[in-house]
PDB file of C-alpha atoms in Angstrom:
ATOM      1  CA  UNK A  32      43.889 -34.857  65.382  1.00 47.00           C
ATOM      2  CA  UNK A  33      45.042 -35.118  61.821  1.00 54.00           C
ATOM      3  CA  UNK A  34      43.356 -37.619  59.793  1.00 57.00           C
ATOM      4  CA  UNK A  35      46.902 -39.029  58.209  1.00 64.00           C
ATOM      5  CA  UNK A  36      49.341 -37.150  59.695  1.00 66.00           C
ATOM      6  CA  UNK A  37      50.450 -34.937  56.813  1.00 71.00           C
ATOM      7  CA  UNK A  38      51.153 -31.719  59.378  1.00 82.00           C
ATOM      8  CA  UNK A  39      53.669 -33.702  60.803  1.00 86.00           C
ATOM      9  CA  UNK A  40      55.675 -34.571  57.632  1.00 87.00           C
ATOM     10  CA  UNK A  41      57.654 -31.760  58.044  1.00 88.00           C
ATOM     11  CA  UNK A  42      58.673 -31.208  61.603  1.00 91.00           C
ATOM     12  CA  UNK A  43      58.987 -35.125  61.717  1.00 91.00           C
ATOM     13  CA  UNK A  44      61.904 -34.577  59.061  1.00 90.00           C
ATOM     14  CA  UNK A  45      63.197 -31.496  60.323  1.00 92.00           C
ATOM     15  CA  UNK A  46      63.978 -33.771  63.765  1.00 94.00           C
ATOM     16  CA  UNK A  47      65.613 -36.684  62.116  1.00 93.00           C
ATOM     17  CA  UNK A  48      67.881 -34.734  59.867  1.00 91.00           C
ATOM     18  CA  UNK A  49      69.150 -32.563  62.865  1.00 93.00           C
ATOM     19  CA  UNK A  50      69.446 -35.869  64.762  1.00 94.00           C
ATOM     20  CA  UNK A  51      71.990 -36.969  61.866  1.00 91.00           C
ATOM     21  CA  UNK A  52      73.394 -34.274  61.818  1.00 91.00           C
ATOM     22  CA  UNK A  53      73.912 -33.757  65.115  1.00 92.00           C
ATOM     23  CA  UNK A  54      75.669 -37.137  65.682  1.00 92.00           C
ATOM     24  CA  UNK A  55      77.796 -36.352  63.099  1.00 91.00           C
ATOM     25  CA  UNK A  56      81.433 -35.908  63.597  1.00 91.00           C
ATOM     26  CA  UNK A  57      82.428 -34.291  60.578  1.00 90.00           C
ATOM     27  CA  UNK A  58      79.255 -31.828  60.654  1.00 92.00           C
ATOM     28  CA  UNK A  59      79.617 -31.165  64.107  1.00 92.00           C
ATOM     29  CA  UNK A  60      83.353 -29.847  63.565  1.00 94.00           C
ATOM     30  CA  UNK A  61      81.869 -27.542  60.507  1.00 95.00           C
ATOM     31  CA  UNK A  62      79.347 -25.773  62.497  1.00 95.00           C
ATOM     32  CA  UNK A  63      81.784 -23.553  64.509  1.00 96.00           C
ATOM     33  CA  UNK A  64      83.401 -22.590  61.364  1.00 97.00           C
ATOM     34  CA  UNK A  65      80.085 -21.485  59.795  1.00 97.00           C
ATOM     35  CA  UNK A  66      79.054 -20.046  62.207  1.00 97.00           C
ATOM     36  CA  UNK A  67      82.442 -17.892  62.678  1.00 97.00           C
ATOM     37  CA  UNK A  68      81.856 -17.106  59.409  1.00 97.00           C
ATOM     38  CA  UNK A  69      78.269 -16.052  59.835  1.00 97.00           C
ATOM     39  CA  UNK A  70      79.577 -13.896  62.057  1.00 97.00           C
ATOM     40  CA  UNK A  71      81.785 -12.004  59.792  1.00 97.00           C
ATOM     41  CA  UNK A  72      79.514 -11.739  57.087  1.00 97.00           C
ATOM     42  CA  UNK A  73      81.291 -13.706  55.196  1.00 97.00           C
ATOM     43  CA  UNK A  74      78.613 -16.294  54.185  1.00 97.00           C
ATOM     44  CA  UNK A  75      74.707 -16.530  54.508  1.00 97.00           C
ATOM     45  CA  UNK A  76      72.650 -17.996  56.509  1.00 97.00           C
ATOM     46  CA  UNK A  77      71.452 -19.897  53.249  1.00 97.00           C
ATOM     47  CA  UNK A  78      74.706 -20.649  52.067  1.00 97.00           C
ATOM     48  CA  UNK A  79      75.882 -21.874  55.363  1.00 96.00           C
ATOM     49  CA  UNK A  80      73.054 -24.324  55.450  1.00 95.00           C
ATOM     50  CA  UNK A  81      73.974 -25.097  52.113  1.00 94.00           C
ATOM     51  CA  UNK A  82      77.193 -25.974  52.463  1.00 94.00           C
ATOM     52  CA  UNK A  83      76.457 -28.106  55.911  1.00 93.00           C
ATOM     53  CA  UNK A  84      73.820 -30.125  53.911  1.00 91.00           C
ATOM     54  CA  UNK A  85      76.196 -30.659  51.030  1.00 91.00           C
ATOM     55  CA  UNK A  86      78.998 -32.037  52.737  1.00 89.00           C
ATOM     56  CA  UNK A  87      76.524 -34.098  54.820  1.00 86.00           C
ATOM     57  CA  UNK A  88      75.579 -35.308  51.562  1.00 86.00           C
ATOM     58  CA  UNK A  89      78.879 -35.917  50.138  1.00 84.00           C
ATOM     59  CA  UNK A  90      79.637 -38.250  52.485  1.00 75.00           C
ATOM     60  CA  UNK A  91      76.319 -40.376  51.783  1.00 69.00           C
ATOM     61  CA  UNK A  92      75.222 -40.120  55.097  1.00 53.00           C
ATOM     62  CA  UNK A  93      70.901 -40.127  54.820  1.00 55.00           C
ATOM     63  CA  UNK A  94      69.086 -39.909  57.902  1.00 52.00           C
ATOM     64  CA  UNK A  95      67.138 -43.647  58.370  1.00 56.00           C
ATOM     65  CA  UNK A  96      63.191 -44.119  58.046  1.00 50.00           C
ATOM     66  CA  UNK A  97      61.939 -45.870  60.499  1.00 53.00           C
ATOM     67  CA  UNK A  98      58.579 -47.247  58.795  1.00 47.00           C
TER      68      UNK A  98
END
C-alpha cells in the first residue's frame, strides 16, 4: 500500500479526463473524425490527441477535483 498515494496520481487523472471527455458532446462527435483520419494516415496518433485535448480546452471545459 502506498504511503501517500503518489502511484495513483496518474491513472487517477487519466480516468477523470476520459470521464470529461467522454460526456462530452462536442468531443464525442470529433472522435469518429480522428479516428477516420487515423485511418488514412492523415494525422498521428499524437496529433489526434492533440487536437481532441485542444478543442476540449478551447471550450474551458476542466475535468472537476473532487478533494
Amino acid at each position: 500500500i502506498p504511503e501517500h498515494g503518489d502511484d495513483l496520481l496518474v491513472p487517477m487523472t487519466r480516468d477523470g479526463l476520459m470521464a470529461a471527455l467522454k460526456s462530452d458532446p462536442a468531443a464525442r462527435r470529433l472522435v469518429p473524425r480522428l479516428e477516420a483520419r487515423l485511418g488514412k494516415g492523415a494525422i498521428t496518433p499524437g496529433a489526434a490527441a492533440r487536437a481532441l485535448l485542444a478543442s476540449f480546452r478551447a471550450k474551458g471545459k476542466r475535468p472537476r477535483a473532487k478533494p
